[in-house]
Short mmCIF file of C-alpha atoms and ligand atoms in Angstrom, two decimals:
data_model
loop_
_atom_site.label_atom_id
_atom_site.label_comp_id
_atom_site.label_asym_id
_atom_site.label_seq_id
_atom_site.Cartn_x
_atom_site.Cartn_y
_atom_site.Cartn_z
CA MET O 1 146.46 37.32 73.92
CA SER O 2 147.93 40.58 75.01
CA SER O 3 148.73 41.15 78.69
CA ARG O 4 146.79 43.60 80.85
CA LEU O 5 147.75 47.23 80.88
CA PHE O 6 147.52 48.94 84.23
CA LEU O 7 147.22 52.69 84.13
CA ASP O 8 145.92 53.29 87.62
CA PHE O 9 149.12 53.79 89.70
CA ALA O 10 147.65 56.65 91.65
CA SER O 11 145.33 54.08 93.26
CA THR O 12 148.14 51.71 94.24
CA THR O 13 151.48 50.38 92.94
CA PRO O 14 152.87 46.94 92.75
CA ILE O 15 155.41 46.01 95.43
CA HIS O 16 159.00 46.46 94.19
CA PRO O 17 160.81 43.06 94.08
CA LEU O 18 163.54 44.33 96.44
CA VAL O 19 160.89 45.48 98.94
CA LEU O 20 159.33 41.98 98.85
CA GLU O 21 162.78 40.49 99.35
CA THR O 22 163.35 42.72 102.41
CA MET O 23 159.92 41.87 103.80
CA ASN O 24 160.37 38.14 103.32
CA GLU O 25 163.73 38.27 105.14
CA VAL O 26 162.19 40.04 108.11
CA LEU O 27 159.13 37.73 108.08
CA ASN O 28 161.46 34.70 108.07
CA ASP O 29 164.14 35.88 110.40
CA SER O 30 162.55 38.22 112.84
CA PRO O 31 159.19 36.89 114.10
CA GLY O 32 159.38 38.47 117.53
CA ASN O 33 157.09 41.01 119.12
CA PRO O 34 159.06 44.25 119.13
CA SER O 35 157.82 44.94 122.66
CA SER O 36 159.20 41.74 124.11
CA VAL O 37 162.48 42.09 126.01
CA HIS O 38 164.00 38.71 124.91
CA ASN O 39 166.26 38.18 121.94
CA GLU O 40 163.56 37.82 119.24
CA GLY O 41 161.76 40.97 120.54
CA ARG O 42 164.93 43.02 120.59
CA LYS O 43 165.85 41.88 117.08
CA ALA O 44 162.44 43.09 115.75
CA LYS O 45 162.73 46.33 117.70
CA PHE O 46 166.17 46.92 116.25
CA ILE O 47 164.80 46.58 112.66
CA ILE O 48 162.05 49.14 113.43
CA GLU O 49 164.42 51.63 114.98
CA GLU O 50 166.98 51.13 112.26
CA THR O 51 164.29 51.87 109.62
CA ARG O 52 163.09 54.89 111.56
CA GLU O 53 166.56 56.31 111.47
CA LYS O 54 166.90 55.50 107.74
CA VAL O 55 163.60 57.13 106.88
CA ALA O 56 164.50 60.17 108.99
CA GLN O 57 167.83 60.52 107.23
CA LEU O 58 166.22 60.17 103.78
CA LEU O 59 163.69 62.89 104.55
CA SER O 60 165.96 65.12 106.59
CA LEU O 61 163.92 64.60 109.72
CA GLU O 62 164.64 63.46 113.31
CA PRO O 63 163.78 59.80 114.11
CA ALA O 64 161.49 60.97 116.94
CA GLU O 65 159.39 62.95 114.39
CA ILE O 66 158.30 59.74 112.69
CA ILE O 67 155.43 57.59 113.69
CA PHE O 68 154.67 54.42 111.73
CA THR O 69 150.88 53.99 111.18
CA SER O 70 148.64 51.61 109.19
CA GLY O 71 148.56 54.08 106.28
CA ALA O 72 147.73 57.67 105.38
CA THR O 73 144.02 57.29 106.30
CA GLU O 74 144.98 56.52 109.89
CA SER O 75 147.68 59.32 109.98
CA ILE O 76 145.16 61.90 108.63
CA ASN O 77 142.44 60.75 111.15
CA THR O 78 145.00 60.97 113.95
CA VAL O 79 146.14 64.41 113.19
CA LEU O 80 142.79 65.98 112.58
CA LYS O 81 141.18 64.35 115.61
CA SER O 82 144.21 65.32 117.74
CA PHE O 83 143.69 69.00 117.08
CA PHE O 84 139.97 68.62 117.85
CA PHE O 85 140.73 67.01 121.14
CA GLN O 86 143.18 69.68 122.03
CA LYS O 87 141.00 72.66 121.15
CA PHE O 88 137.40 71.60 121.66
CA PRO O 89 135.00 73.23 121.96
CA GLU O 90 135.67 76.95 121.18
CA LYS O 91 138.90 76.69 119.23
CA ALA O 92 138.38 73.56 117.01
CA ASN O 93 138.57 75.62 113.82
CA PHE O 94 139.71 73.85 110.59
CA PHE O 95 140.42 75.10 107.13
CA SER O 96 140.73 72.64 104.29
CA SER O 97 139.78 72.55 100.59
CA GLU O 98 136.98 71.07 98.56
CA VAL O 99 139.31 68.75 96.74
CA GLU O 100 140.98 66.78 99.54
CA HIS O 101 141.04 63.03 99.75
CA HIS O 102 138.02 61.44 101.52
CA ALA O 103 140.33 60.50 104.43
CA THR O 104 140.38 64.20 105.25
CA LEU O 105 136.91 65.27 104.14
CA HIS O 106 135.11 62.40 105.93
CA SER O 107 137.11 63.05 109.16
CA LEU O 108 136.12 66.72 108.90
CA VAL O 109 132.45 65.88 108.39
CA PHE O 110 132.65 63.65 111.45
CA LEU O 111 134.34 66.38 113.57
CA LYS O 112 131.78 68.94 112.38
CA SER O 113 129.05 66.61 113.68
CA LYS O 114 130.84 66.79 117.14
CA GLY O 115 130.96 70.62 117.11
CA ALA O 116 134.09 71.68 115.07
CA ASN O 117 134.04 74.67 112.67
CA ILE O 118 135.07 73.74 109.16
CA THR O 119 135.77 76.14 106.31
CA TYR O 120 136.41 74.70 102.84
CA LEU O 121 138.64 76.80 100.65
CA PRO O 122 137.38 76.91 97.02
CA VAL O 123 139.57 76.10 93.98
CA ASP O 124 139.77 77.15 90.33
CA ASN O 125 139.12 74.89 87.38
CA LEU O 126 142.55 73.29 87.64
CA GLY O 127 142.26 72.51 91.36
CA ASP O 128 144.48 75.34 92.53
CA LEU O 129 143.42 77.13 95.65
CA LEU O 130 141.77 80.56 94.91
CA PRO O 131 143.68 83.61 96.28
CA PHE O 132 144.15 82.93 99.91
CA PRO O 133 142.06 84.77 102.58
CA HIS O 134 143.50 86.21 105.82
CA ILE O 135 144.99 83.41 107.94
CA HIS O 136 143.63 83.49 111.49
CA PRO O 137 145.78 82.44 114.38
CA ASN O 138 145.02 79.02 116.12
CA VAL O 139 143.39 77.52 113.02
CA PHE O 140 144.28 74.05 111.74
CA TYR O 141 144.83 73.80 107.94
CA SER O 142 144.84 70.38 106.23
CA LEU O 143 145.82 70.37 102.47
CA LEU O 144 146.97 68.01 99.79
CA ALA O 145 150.46 68.51 98.45
CA VAL O 146 149.47 66.75 95.22
CA ASN O 147 145.82 66.27 94.32
CA ASN O 148 145.19 62.51 93.75
CA GLU O 149 142.63 63.01 90.90
CA LEU O 150 144.11 65.98 89.03
CA GLY O 151 147.78 66.00 89.97
CA THR O 152 147.51 69.72 90.96
CA ILE O 153 150.48 70.74 93.16
CA LEU O 154 150.00 73.00 96.18
CA SER O 155 152.35 75.93 96.51
CA PRO O 156 154.47 75.22 99.59
CA GLN O 157 154.51 78.93 100.37
CA ILE O 158 151.17 78.46 102.20
CA ILE O 159 153.07 76.47 104.91
CA SER O 160 155.23 79.35 106.03
CA ASP O 161 152.24 81.78 105.85
CA VAL O 162 150.13 79.55 108.05
CA LYS O 163 153.00 79.05 110.52
CA LYS O 164 153.77 82.83 110.56
CA ALA O 165 150.14 83.52 111.52
CA ASN O 166 150.51 81.14 114.50
CA SER O 167 148.30 78.54 112.96
CA TYR O 168 149.05 74.86 112.23
CA ILE O 169 149.20 72.91 108.97
CA HIS O 170 149.04 69.25 108.01
CA ILE O 171 149.99 68.18 104.57
CA ASP O 172 148.67 65.08 102.92
CA GLY O 173 151.84 64.14 101.02
CA VAL O 174 150.61 60.76 99.77
CA GLN O 175 150.83 61.57 95.96
CA ALA O 176 153.91 63.71 96.40
CA LEU O 177 156.34 61.35 98.17
CA GLY O 178 158.91 59.96 95.59
CA LYS O 179 157.23 61.93 92.80
CA ILE O 180 157.96 65.60 93.34
CA ASP O 181 160.40 67.45 95.64
CA ILE O 182 159.00 66.80 99.15
CA GLN O 183 161.40 68.90 101.04
CA PRO O 184 159.60 72.32 100.89
CA TYR O 185 156.48 70.49 102.40
CA LEU O 186 158.40 69.13 105.36
CA ASN O 187 158.20 72.51 107.03
CA ALA O 188 154.52 71.69 107.84
CA ASN O 189 153.66 70.79 111.47
CA TYR O 190 152.36 67.42 110.34
CA LEU O 191 152.55 65.24 107.21
CA SER O 192 150.86 61.97 106.17
CA PHE O 193 152.42 59.39 103.81
CA SER O 194 151.47 56.01 102.51
CA GLY O 195 153.64 52.95 101.60
CA HIS O 196 151.56 51.48 98.79
CA LYS O 197 151.87 54.51 96.46
CA ILE O 198 155.64 54.13 96.36
CA GLN O 199 155.87 50.33 95.66
CA GLY O 200 155.80 49.53 99.36
CA PRO O 201 153.25 47.33 101.05
CA ARG O 202 149.63 48.32 101.72
CA GLY O 203 148.69 48.95 105.31
CA ILE O 204 151.73 51.03 106.30
CA GLY O 205 152.23 54.68 106.40
CA LEU O 206 153.90 57.53 108.22
CA LEU O 207 152.70 60.36 110.39
CA VAL O 208 155.34 62.99 110.65
CA VAL O 209 155.07 65.27 113.70
CA ARG O 210 157.57 68.10 113.28
CA GLY O 211 159.44 69.63 116.26
CA GLY O 212 157.36 70.05 119.34
CA SER O 213 153.97 69.83 117.72
CA GLU O 214 151.39 68.29 120.04
CA LEU O 215 149.71 65.01 119.23
CA VAL O 216 146.85 63.32 121.02
CA PRO O 217 146.95 59.60 120.09
CA LEU O 218 144.02 58.14 118.21
CA LEU O 219 144.81 54.61 119.43
CA HIS O 220 145.42 53.80 123.10
CA GLY O 221 146.60 50.48 124.47
CA GLY O 222 150.40 50.57 124.82
CA SER O 223 153.50 52.72 124.89
CA HIS O 224 154.39 51.88 121.21
CA GLU O 225 155.75 54.70 119.00
CA ARG O 226 156.67 56.80 122.03
CA ASN O 227 153.11 56.68 123.45
CA ARG O 228 151.64 58.25 120.26
CA ARG O 229 150.24 55.15 118.43
CA ALA O 230 149.39 52.04 120.38
CA GLY O 231 149.44 48.57 118.69
CA THR O 232 152.00 45.90 117.95
CA GLU O 233 154.13 47.19 115.07
CA ASP O 234 154.26 45.24 111.79
CA THR O 235 158.04 44.80 111.53
CA ALA O 236 158.03 43.47 107.99
CA LYS O 237 155.83 46.23 106.59
CA ILE O 238 157.95 48.90 108.36
CA ALA O 239 161.17 47.47 106.94
CA GLY O 240 159.31 47.24 103.52
CA PHE O 241 158.39 50.93 103.80
CA GLY O 242 162.00 51.94 104.45
CA LYS O 243 163.20 49.99 101.43
CA ALA O 244 160.46 51.38 99.19
CA LEU O 245 161.27 54.91 100.30
CA SER O 246 164.99 54.64 99.59
CA ILE O 247 164.32 53.14 96.13
CA ALA O 248 161.76 55.76 95.29
CA LEU O 249 163.92 58.67 96.27
CA GLU O 250 167.00 57.31 94.61
CA SER O 251 165.17 56.68 91.38
CA GLN O 252 162.97 59.87 91.44
CA PRO O 253 164.98 62.10 89.03
CA LYS O 254 165.16 59.33 86.43
CA ASN O 255 161.60 58.22 86.85
CA ASN O 256 160.25 61.75 86.89
CA ALA O 257 161.93 62.53 83.51
CA HIS O 258 160.55 59.36 82.03
CA VAL O 259 156.96 60.00 83.29
CA LYS O 260 157.12 63.63 82.15
CA MET O 261 157.86 62.33 78.61
CA ILE O 262 155.00 59.81 78.73
CA ASN O 263 152.58 62.43 80.11
CA HIS O 264 153.53 64.83 77.35
CA TYR O 265 153.17 62.06 74.70
CA LEU O 266 149.60 61.21 75.91
CA ARG O 267 148.59 64.90 75.97
CA GLY O 268 149.78 65.15 72.34
CA LYS O 269 147.86 61.98 71.34
CA ILE O 270 144.71 63.24 73.03
CA SER O 271 144.94 66.54 71.21
CA GLN O 272 145.04 64.65 67.86
CA LEU O 273 141.80 62.83 68.51
CA THR O 274 138.80 64.09 66.54
CA HIS O 275 136.63 64.23 69.74
CA THR O 276 136.50 67.24 71.98
CA ILE O 277 138.54 66.31 74.99
CA LYS O 278 139.19 68.67 77.87
CA ILE O 279 142.37 68.03 79.84
CA ASN O 280 141.64 68.84 83.51
CA SER O 281 145.28 68.37 84.91
CA PRO O 282 147.46 71.44 84.98
CA GLU O 283 150.60 71.35 82.74
CA THR O 284 152.48 72.25 85.92
CA GLY O 285 151.01 69.41 87.93
CA SER O 286 152.48 66.01 88.88
CA PRO O 287 153.44 64.26 85.66
CA TYR O 288 152.17 61.00 87.20
CA ILE O 289 148.50 61.93 86.74
CA LEU O 290 146.55 62.95 83.62
CA ASN O 291 142.85 63.63 84.05
CA PHE O 292 140.58 64.39 81.12
CA THR O 293 136.86 64.70 80.23
CA TYR O 294 135.97 63.05 76.90
CA SER O 295 132.33 63.98 76.62
CA GLN O 296 131.22 67.44 77.49
CA ASP O 297 127.54 67.44 76.49
CA LYS O 298 124.85 65.33 78.09
CA SER O 299 123.07 64.93 74.74
CA GLU O 300 125.93 62.62 73.72
CA ASN O 301 124.57 60.31 76.39
CA ILE O 302 127.79 58.39 77.00
CA ASP O 303 127.80 56.07 80.05
CA GLY O 304 131.03 56.75 81.97
CA GLU O 305 130.92 53.50 83.91
CA ALA O 306 130.36 51.59 80.63
CA MET O 307 133.58 53.28 79.43
CA ILE O 308 135.53 52.03 82.42
CA LEU O 309 134.07 48.54 82.05
CA ALA O 310 134.77 48.46 78.24
CA LEU O 311 138.34 49.56 78.88
CA ASP O 312 138.61 46.78 81.54
CA GLY O 313 137.13 44.24 79.08
CA ASN O 314 139.84 45.20 76.62
CA GLY O 315 142.55 44.55 79.29
CA ILE O 316 143.03 48.24 80.45
CA SER O 317 142.68 49.26 84.06
CA ILE O 318 141.91 52.96 84.64
CA SER O 319 139.89 54.96 87.12
CA ASN O 320 137.42 57.71 86.52
CA GLY O 321 138.41 59.78 89.50
CA SER O 322 139.48 58.41 92.86
CA ALA O 323 139.05 54.70 93.48
CA CYS O 324 136.27 55.24 95.99
CA ALA O 325 134.30 57.50 93.72
CA SER O 326 134.35 54.94 90.82
CA GLY O 327 133.45 52.09 93.29
CA SER O 328 130.42 53.96 94.56
CA PHE O 329 129.28 55.24 91.17
CA GLU O 330 129.14 58.76 92.59
CA PRO O 331 130.51 61.63 90.55
CA SER O 332 133.87 62.69 92.03
CA HIS O 333 133.68 65.62 94.52
CA VAL O 334 137.00 66.86 93.07
CA LEU O 335 135.58 67.17 89.61
CA SER O 336 132.34 68.86 90.94
CA ALA O 337 134.58 71.39 92.83
CA ILE O 338 136.43 72.35 89.65
CA GLY O 339 133.09 73.02 87.92
CA LYS O 340 132.27 69.80 86.12
CA THR O 341 128.61 68.85 85.72
CA GLU O 342 127.61 65.43 87.04
CA TYR O 343 127.57 64.18 83.46
CA GLN O 344 130.98 65.54 82.67
CA ALA O 345 132.45 64.15 85.98
CA LYS O 346 131.25 60.65 84.95
CA SER O 347 132.71 61.15 81.46
CA THR O 348 136.19 61.62 82.89
CA LEU O 349 139.25 59.37 83.08
CA ARG O 350 142.25 59.58 85.32
CA VAL O 351 145.26 57.96 83.76
CA SER O 352 148.16 57.51 86.15
CA PHE O 353 151.61 56.30 85.22
CA SER O 354 154.64 54.53 86.60
CA ALA O 355 158.23 54.52 85.57
CA GLU O 356 157.49 51.31 83.76
CA THR O 357 154.78 52.81 81.47
CA THR O 358 155.90 52.86 77.86
CA ILE O 359 155.07 54.80 74.66
CA GLU O 360 153.62 51.46 73.32
CA ASP O 361 151.26 51.31 76.36
CA ILE O 362 150.00 54.80 75.60
CA ASP O 363 149.52 53.93 71.91
CA ARG O 364 147.54 50.88 72.91
CA PHE O 365 145.36 52.85 75.32
CA ILE O 366 144.63 55.54 72.79
CA HIS O 367 143.81 53.00 70.11
CA VAL O 368 141.30 51.14 72.40
CA PHE O 369 139.88 54.27 73.97
CA GLU O 370 139.25 55.92 70.58
CA ARG O 371 137.58 52.74 69.27
CA ILE O 372 135.22 52.50 72.27
CA LEU O 373 134.38 56.22 72.20
CA ASN O 374 133.57 56.10 68.43
CA ARG O 375 131.33 53.00 69.04
CA MET O 376 129.59 54.61 71.98
CA LYS O 377 128.87 57.86 70.01
CA LEU O 378 127.71 55.87 66.97
CA ALA O 379 125.44 53.64 69.04
CA HIS O 380 123.84 56.78 70.49
CA LYS O 381 123.23 58.27 67.05
CA ILE O 382 121.66 54.97 65.79
CA ILE O 383 119.39 54.83 68.79
N1 PLP F 1 145.48 60.80 100.59
C1 PLP F 1 145.70 60.62 99.29
C2 PLP F 1 145.98 61.79 98.47
C3 PLP F 1 145.57 59.33 98.67
O1 PLP F 1 145.68 59.26 97.39
C4 PLP F 1 145.27 58.25 99.52
C5 PLP F 1 145.08 56.91 98.89
O2 PLP F 1 144.40 56.72 97.94
C6 PLP F 1 145.18 58.42 100.87
C7 PLP F 1 145.30 59.65 101.42
C8 PLP F 1 144.89 57.24 101.83
O3 PLP F 1 146.01 56.49 101.91
P1 PLP F 1 146.03 54.95 102.51
O4 PLP F 1 145.49 54.13 101.40
O5 PLP F 1 147.44 54.68 102.96
O6 PLP F 1 145.13 55.00 103.71
#
């Protein structure tokens, strides 16, 4: 029996063996509470501060600019709610886009219900922001560096434009870290990152607060993280994040070249299929994500969820959009924003790669996918 084929690395990645080794060492050797003054506590605290310095050095930041959080969802919630608390009521003005991750969109919906003004910038059919309107002062922008469904890359030029206009910008850098050059985005006022997308553990992330940018904490209850994020730190996950980041950045050029080749190969294979398939990811996007719609017309009556389940039944794990969207059977908001009908959005797959993905994996996927699609189309004709 053949082993399973995982092509959903944008949803999460397996922990790197060296990260696991680092975490096991910390779990075994440093069980103290980092806030305790005794030996065990000081040892745990040392690991955290050492990791903070390492992460800062890897990203060309100051250690004080780094806050360890439970993941990007917490980082994003913190930064958006912080601006709201600073500016409410008359100046809580946010600009974001229609294709953000739910961590951003749902936070903004909540803030709107509390009185914030939200403007959603529209995008074109590849997920790129449409020509940018005038930037008002004192507005908070929150944008993705790399779209998690399409792979579309934000032009970092917007960061300096927003700052020049005396506004503020937060970048959701989750799908960018370790995959594309992150440096141009680090000029933003705030950035959010996640450990489990770079072969680190789940439940750990960063909130980067640049320079003297203000931050109102989301969590209160202690002076951890320089009074900006209360709660006992998870020493092992923090150390694991540091290790994962150094591995990801060191192997980035090699991995990127490999994944580009895999992405190109899959694009070629898709174009050879007899079915009409529309690739939704821009050629210039992140090579780690390839999103395509395999049935354009409702009359073909293909059941998108059945496709995911049939692939799964054949040992292949793939999403049809973000993990949340596929879990809730809702058509993805990102695909709606780029102009897909509800039917097309459901007839879409997001294949996402890792440095371990091989040409043979792609051949296997294409073979199984084509067989299922042929069968589904035939079954419809027979019915
Ligand atoms: N932002 C983007 C672009 C993501 O892809 C994800 C995870 O899917 C998140 C934010 C949330 O990250 P976390 O799982 O660390 O909360």
